[in-house]
Coordinates of C-alpha atoms in Angstrom, one line a residue:
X287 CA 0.0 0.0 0.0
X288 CA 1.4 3.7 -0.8
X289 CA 1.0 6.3 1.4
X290 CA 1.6 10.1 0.5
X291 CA 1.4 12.6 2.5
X292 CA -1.2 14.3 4.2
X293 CA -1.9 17.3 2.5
X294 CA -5.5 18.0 4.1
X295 CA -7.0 17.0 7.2
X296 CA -7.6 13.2 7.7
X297 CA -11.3 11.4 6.1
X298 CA -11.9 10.1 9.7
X299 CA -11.0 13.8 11.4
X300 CA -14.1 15.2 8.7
X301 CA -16.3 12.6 9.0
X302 CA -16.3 13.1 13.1
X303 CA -16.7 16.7 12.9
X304 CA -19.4 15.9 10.6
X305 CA -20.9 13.4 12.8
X306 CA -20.9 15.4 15.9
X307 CA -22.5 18.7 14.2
X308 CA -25.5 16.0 13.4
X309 CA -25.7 15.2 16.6
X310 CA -25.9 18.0 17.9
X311 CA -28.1 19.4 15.3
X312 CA -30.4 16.4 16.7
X313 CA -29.8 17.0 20.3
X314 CA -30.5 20.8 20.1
X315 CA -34.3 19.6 17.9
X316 CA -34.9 17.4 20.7
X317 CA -34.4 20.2 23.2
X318 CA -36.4 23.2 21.3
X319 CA -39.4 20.6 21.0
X320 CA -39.5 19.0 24.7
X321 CA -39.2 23.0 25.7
X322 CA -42.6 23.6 23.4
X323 CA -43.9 19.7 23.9
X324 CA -47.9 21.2 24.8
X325 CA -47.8 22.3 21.6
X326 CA -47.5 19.4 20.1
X327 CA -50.3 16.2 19.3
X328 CA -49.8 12.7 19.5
X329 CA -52.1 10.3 18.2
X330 CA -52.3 8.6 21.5
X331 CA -53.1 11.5 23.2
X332 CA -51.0 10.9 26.2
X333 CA -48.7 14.0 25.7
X334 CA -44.8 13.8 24.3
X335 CA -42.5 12.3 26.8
X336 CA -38.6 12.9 26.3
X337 CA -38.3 9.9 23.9
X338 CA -41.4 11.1 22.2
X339 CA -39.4 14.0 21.1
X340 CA -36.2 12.6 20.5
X341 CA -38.7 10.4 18.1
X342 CA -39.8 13.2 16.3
X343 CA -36.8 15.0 16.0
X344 CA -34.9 12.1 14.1
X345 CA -37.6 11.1 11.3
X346 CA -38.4 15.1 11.0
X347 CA -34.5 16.0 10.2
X348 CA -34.4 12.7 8.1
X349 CA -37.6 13.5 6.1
X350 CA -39.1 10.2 7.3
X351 CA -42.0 12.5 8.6
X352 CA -44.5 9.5 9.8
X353 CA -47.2 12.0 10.9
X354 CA -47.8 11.0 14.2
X355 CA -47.0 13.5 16.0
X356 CA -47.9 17.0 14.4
X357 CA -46.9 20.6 15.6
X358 CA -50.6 22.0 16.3
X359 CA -50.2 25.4 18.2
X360 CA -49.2 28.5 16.6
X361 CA -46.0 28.4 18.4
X362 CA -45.2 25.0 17.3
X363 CA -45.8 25.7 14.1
X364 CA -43.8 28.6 14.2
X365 CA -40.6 26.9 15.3
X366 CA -41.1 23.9 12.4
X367 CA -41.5 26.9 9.7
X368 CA -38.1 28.9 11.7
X369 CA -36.2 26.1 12.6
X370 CA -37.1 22.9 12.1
X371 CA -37.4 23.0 8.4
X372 CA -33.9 24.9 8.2
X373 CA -32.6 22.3 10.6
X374 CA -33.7 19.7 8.1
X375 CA -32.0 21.1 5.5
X376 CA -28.6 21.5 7.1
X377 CA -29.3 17.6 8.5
X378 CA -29.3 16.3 4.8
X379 CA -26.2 18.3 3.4
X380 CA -24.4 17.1 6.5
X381 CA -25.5 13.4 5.5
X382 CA -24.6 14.3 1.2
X383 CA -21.4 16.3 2.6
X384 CA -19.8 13.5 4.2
X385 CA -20.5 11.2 1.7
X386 CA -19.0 13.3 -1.1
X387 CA -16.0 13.9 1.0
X388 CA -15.5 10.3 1.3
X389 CA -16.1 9.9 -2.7
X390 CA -13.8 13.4 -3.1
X391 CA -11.1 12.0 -1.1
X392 CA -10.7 8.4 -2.4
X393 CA -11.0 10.1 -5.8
X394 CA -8.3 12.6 -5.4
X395 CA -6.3 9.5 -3.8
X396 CA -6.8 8.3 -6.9
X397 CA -5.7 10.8 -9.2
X398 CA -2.4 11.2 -7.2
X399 CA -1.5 7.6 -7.2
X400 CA -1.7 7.8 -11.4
X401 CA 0.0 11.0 -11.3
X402 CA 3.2 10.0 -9.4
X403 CA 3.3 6.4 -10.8
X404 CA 3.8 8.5 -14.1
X405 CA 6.1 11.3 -13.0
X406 CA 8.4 8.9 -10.6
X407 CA 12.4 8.7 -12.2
X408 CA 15.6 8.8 -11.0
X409 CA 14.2 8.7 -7.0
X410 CA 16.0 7.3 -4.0
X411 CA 14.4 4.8 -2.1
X412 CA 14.8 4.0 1.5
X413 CA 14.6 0.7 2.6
X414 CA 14.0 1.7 6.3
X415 CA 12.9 4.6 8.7
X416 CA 14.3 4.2 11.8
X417 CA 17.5 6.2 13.2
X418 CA 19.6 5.6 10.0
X419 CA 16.6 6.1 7.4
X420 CA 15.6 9.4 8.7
X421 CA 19.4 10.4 8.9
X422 CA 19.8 9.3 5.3
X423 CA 16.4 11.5 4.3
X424 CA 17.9 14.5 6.2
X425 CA 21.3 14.3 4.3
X426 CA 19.7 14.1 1.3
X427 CA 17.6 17.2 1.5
X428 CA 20.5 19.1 2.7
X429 CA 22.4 18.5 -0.7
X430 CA 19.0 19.5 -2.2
X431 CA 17.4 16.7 -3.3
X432 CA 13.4 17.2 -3.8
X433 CA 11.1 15.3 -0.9
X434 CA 9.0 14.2 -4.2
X435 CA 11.9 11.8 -5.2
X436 CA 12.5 10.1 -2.0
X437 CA 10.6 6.8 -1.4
X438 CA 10.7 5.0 2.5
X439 CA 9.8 1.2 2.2
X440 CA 8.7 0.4 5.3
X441 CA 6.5 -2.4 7.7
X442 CA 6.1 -0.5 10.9
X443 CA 2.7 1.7 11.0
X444 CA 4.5 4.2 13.3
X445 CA 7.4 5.0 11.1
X446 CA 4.9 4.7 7.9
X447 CA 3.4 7.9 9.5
X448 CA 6.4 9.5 10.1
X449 CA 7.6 9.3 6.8
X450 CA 4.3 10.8 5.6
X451 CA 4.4 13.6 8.4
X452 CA 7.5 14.4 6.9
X453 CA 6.1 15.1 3.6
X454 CA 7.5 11.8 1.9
X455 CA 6.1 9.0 0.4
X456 CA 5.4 5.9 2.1
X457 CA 4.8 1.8 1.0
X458 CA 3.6 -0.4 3.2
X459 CA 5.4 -3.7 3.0
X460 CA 8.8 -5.2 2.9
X461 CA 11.5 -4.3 1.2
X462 CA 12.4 -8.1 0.7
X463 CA 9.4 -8.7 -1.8
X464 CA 9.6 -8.1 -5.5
X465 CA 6.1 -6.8 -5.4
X466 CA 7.0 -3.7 -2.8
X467 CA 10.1 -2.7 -4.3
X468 CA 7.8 -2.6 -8.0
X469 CA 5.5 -0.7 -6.1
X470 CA 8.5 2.0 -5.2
X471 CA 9.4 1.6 -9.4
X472 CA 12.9 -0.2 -8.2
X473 CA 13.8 0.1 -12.1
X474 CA 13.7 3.7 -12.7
X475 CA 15.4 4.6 -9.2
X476 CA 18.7 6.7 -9.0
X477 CA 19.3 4.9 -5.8
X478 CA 18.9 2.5 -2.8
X479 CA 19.5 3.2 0.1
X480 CA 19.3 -0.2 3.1
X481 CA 19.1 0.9 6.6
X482 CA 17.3 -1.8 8.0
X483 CA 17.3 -3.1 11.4
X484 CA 19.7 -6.1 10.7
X485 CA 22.4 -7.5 8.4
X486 CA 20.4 -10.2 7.4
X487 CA 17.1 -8.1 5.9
X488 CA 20.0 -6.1 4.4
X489 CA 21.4 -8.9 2.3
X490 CA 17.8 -10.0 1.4
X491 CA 16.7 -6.4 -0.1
X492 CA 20.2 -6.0 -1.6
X493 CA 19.5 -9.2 -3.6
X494 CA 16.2 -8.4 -4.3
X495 CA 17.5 -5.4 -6.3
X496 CA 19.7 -6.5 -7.7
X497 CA 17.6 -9.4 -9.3
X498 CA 14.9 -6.8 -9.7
X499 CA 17.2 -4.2 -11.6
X500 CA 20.0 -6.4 -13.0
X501 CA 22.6 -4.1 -11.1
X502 CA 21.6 -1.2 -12.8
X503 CA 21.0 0.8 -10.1
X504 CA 23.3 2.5 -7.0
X505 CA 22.7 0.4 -3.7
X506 CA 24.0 1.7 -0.6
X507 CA 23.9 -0.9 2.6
X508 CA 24.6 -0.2 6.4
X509 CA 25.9 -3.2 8.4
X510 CA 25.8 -3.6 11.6
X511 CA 28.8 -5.7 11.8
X512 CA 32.2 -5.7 10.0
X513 CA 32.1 -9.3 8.4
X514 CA 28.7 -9.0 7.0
X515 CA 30.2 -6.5 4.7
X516 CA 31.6 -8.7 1.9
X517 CA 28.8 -10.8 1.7
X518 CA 26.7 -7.4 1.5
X519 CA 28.9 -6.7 -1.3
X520 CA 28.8 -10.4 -2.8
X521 CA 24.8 -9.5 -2.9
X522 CA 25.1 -6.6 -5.0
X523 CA 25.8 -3.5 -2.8
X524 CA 27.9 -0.9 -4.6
X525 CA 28.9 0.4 -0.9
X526 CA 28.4 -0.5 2.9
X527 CA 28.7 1.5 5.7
X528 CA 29.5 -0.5 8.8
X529 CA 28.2 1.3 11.8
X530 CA 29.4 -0.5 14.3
X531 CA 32.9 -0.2 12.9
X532 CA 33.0 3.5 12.6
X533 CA 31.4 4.1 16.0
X534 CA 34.5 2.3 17.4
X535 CA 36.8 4.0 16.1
X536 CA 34.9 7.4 16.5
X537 CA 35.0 6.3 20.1
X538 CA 38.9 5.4 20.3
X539 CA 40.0 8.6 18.6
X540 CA 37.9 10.6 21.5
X541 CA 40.6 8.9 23.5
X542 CA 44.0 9.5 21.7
X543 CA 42.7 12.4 19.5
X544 CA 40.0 14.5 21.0
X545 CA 39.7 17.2 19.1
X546 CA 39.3 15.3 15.8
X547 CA 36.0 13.9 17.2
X548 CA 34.6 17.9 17.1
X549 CA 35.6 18.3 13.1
X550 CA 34.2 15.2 12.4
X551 CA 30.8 16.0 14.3
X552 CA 31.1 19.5 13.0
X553 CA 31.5 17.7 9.1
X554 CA 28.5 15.5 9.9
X555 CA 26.5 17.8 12.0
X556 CA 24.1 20.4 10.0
X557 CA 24.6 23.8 10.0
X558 CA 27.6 23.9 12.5
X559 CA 30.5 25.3 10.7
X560 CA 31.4 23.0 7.9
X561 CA 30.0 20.5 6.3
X562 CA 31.5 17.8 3.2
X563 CA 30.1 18.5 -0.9
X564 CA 31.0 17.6 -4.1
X565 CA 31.1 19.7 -7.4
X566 CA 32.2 19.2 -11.0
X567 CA 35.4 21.0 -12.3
X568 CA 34.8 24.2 -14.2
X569 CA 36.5 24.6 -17.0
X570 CA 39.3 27.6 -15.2
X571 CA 40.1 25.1 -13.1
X572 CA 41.2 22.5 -15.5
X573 CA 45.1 22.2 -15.3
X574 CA 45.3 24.0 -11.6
X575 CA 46.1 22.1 -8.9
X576 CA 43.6 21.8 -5.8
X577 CA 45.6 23.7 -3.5
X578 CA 45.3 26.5 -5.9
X579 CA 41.5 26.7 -5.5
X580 CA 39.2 29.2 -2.9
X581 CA 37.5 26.4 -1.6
X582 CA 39.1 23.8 0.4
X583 CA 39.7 20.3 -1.6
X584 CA 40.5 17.2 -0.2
X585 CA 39.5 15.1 -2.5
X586 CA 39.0 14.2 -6.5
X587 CA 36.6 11.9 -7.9
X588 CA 37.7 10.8 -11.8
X589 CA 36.4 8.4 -13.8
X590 CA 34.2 6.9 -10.4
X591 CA 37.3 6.5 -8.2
X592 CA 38.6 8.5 -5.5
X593 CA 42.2 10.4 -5.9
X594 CA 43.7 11.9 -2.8
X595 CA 45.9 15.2 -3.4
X596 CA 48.6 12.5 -1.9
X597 CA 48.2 10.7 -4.8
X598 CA 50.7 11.8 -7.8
X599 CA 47.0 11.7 -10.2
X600 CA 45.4 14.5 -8.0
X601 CA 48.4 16.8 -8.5
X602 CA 46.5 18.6 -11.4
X603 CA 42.8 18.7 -12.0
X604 CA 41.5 17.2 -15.3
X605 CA 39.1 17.2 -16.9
X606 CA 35.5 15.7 -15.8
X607 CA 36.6 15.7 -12.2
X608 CA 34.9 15.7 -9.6
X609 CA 35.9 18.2 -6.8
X610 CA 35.4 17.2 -2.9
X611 CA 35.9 20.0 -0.5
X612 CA 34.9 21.7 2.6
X613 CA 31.7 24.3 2.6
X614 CA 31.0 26.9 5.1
X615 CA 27.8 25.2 6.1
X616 CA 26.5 27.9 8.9
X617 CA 23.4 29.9 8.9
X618 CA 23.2 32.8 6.3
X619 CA 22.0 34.4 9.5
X620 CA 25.4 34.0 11.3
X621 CA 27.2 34.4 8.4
X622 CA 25.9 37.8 7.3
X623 CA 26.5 39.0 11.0

């Protein structure tokens, strides 16, 4: 099932509001005629008891109207022609009203679900919404990628609605089945992203897409252990990130090296000082070397492989590089200060 998100309020939120105002569109009948009840003639000619009225008040706003028991003083009739009628009237637009809204709503369900089946290329999926899912989603849409091409996968109800409180689409379902990752259009991703909650789910999905898309398409993998990483790889991940790996040594250079823990929190940490990006090479750089650049380099990407500027090859930028440095990633706020 594909969720998107919630644009509007909720079907069950309208219909509730929809079903109290007829109650108490009912409740407030019952209580004008109990307050005018003399006025009124049943055909048993015992006077209208409480349930009398609530009788009468429920097949007059439904236009039942069996007849027995008629309005017969002036002030009776007065109140059906100044309020009764109008409350009728108000009754059965509240009953159509909430049944178009139901028919409105799966409607325009509908229209979006053929819309973005037909507009959906080049998206990332997530396999995965818990800690490192919603991590990945926030890096992503701080290097600008649109909310409209990211797709979470996803069992759990709570992080389903999450995902689509976050503005992102949702499916329902595993990532291990075929039919769920054809239902996230697998083929015509950019990307997948595996941040399940263990190794083993990882592999699965990682072979599921790669069956699915015949290696076609970028899959990224987390592992939670270190030897679980070749066989990620074996199954068709083009990278794994081993968390448990890179926590322990984040965690031993706290000890021996404590200030390199702060730039590395500062590069991974939104909006604190700097953060890592990549960029092609414009043509006035072609030739230069990195260190002859404004911005800080530290890296080149060529031909899908990584040169360091130790490397002899990243002496001298060439052509269709790719440039990794360092951005000033603070606040326009502080930085116009």
């Amino acid at each position: 099932m594909i969720h998107f998100p919630a644009q509007r309020r909720s079907p069950l939120s309208a219909l509730s509001l929809r079903l109290a105002a007829a109650v108490a569109l009912v409740l407030v009948t019952v209580t004008v005629v109990y307050l005018d009840r003399d006025g009124y003639r049943d055909v048993n000619e015992d006077g209208l008891t409480l349930l009398d009225c609530f009788y009468y008040a429920v097949v007059t706003l439904s236009t039942t109207g069996y007849g027995d028991i008629t309005p017969v003083s002036h002030s009776a009739r007065l109140v059906n022609v100044l309020y009764i009628t109008p409350a009728r009237v108000i009754f059965l637009i509240i009953l159509v009203g909430t049944t178009l809204e139901v028919l409105t709503e799966q409607y325009r369900t509908g229209r979006r679900l053929t819309r973005w089946r037909k507009t959906v290329k080049d998206h990332v999926i997530i396999c995965g919404y818990g800690t490192k899912g919603r991590s990945a989603v926030s890096a992503l849409l701080e290097n600008g990628l649109d909310k409209s091409r990211i797709i979470v996968v996803e069992r759990s109800g709570t992080a389903l609605r999450q995902a689509t409180a976050a503005g992102l689409v949702a499916i329902e379902g595993s990532a291990t089945r075929s039919a769920t990752l054809n239902d996230a259009h697998v083929k015509s991703a950019k990307a997948v992203i595996i941040a399940t909650d263990s190794d083993d789910a990882s592999v699965l999905v990682a072979l599921t897409v790669r069956q699915l898309t015949a290696g076609q398409v970028r899959i990224i993998a987390a592992a939670r252990e270190a030897e679980n990483a070749p066989l990620l790889k074996q199954s068709g991940a083009h990278h794994v990130i081993v968390s448990s790996a890179t926590a322990g040594r984040l965690l031993g250079l706290s000890t021996s090296a404590p200030p390199l823990i702060d730039v590395v929190e500062d590069l991974l940490t939104p909006g604190q000082g700097m953060a890592l990006a990549m960029r092609s090479a414009d043509r006035s750089e072609v030739g230069r070397t990195p260190r002859e650049l404004d911005c800080l380099v530290i890296a080149l990407v060529r031909r899908g492989r990584v040169v360091t500027l130790t490397d002899p090859a990243g002496a001298e930028i060439e052509t269709g590089d790719m440039l990794v440095y360092v951005r000033d990633d603070r606040p326009q706020a502080a930085t116009t200060a």
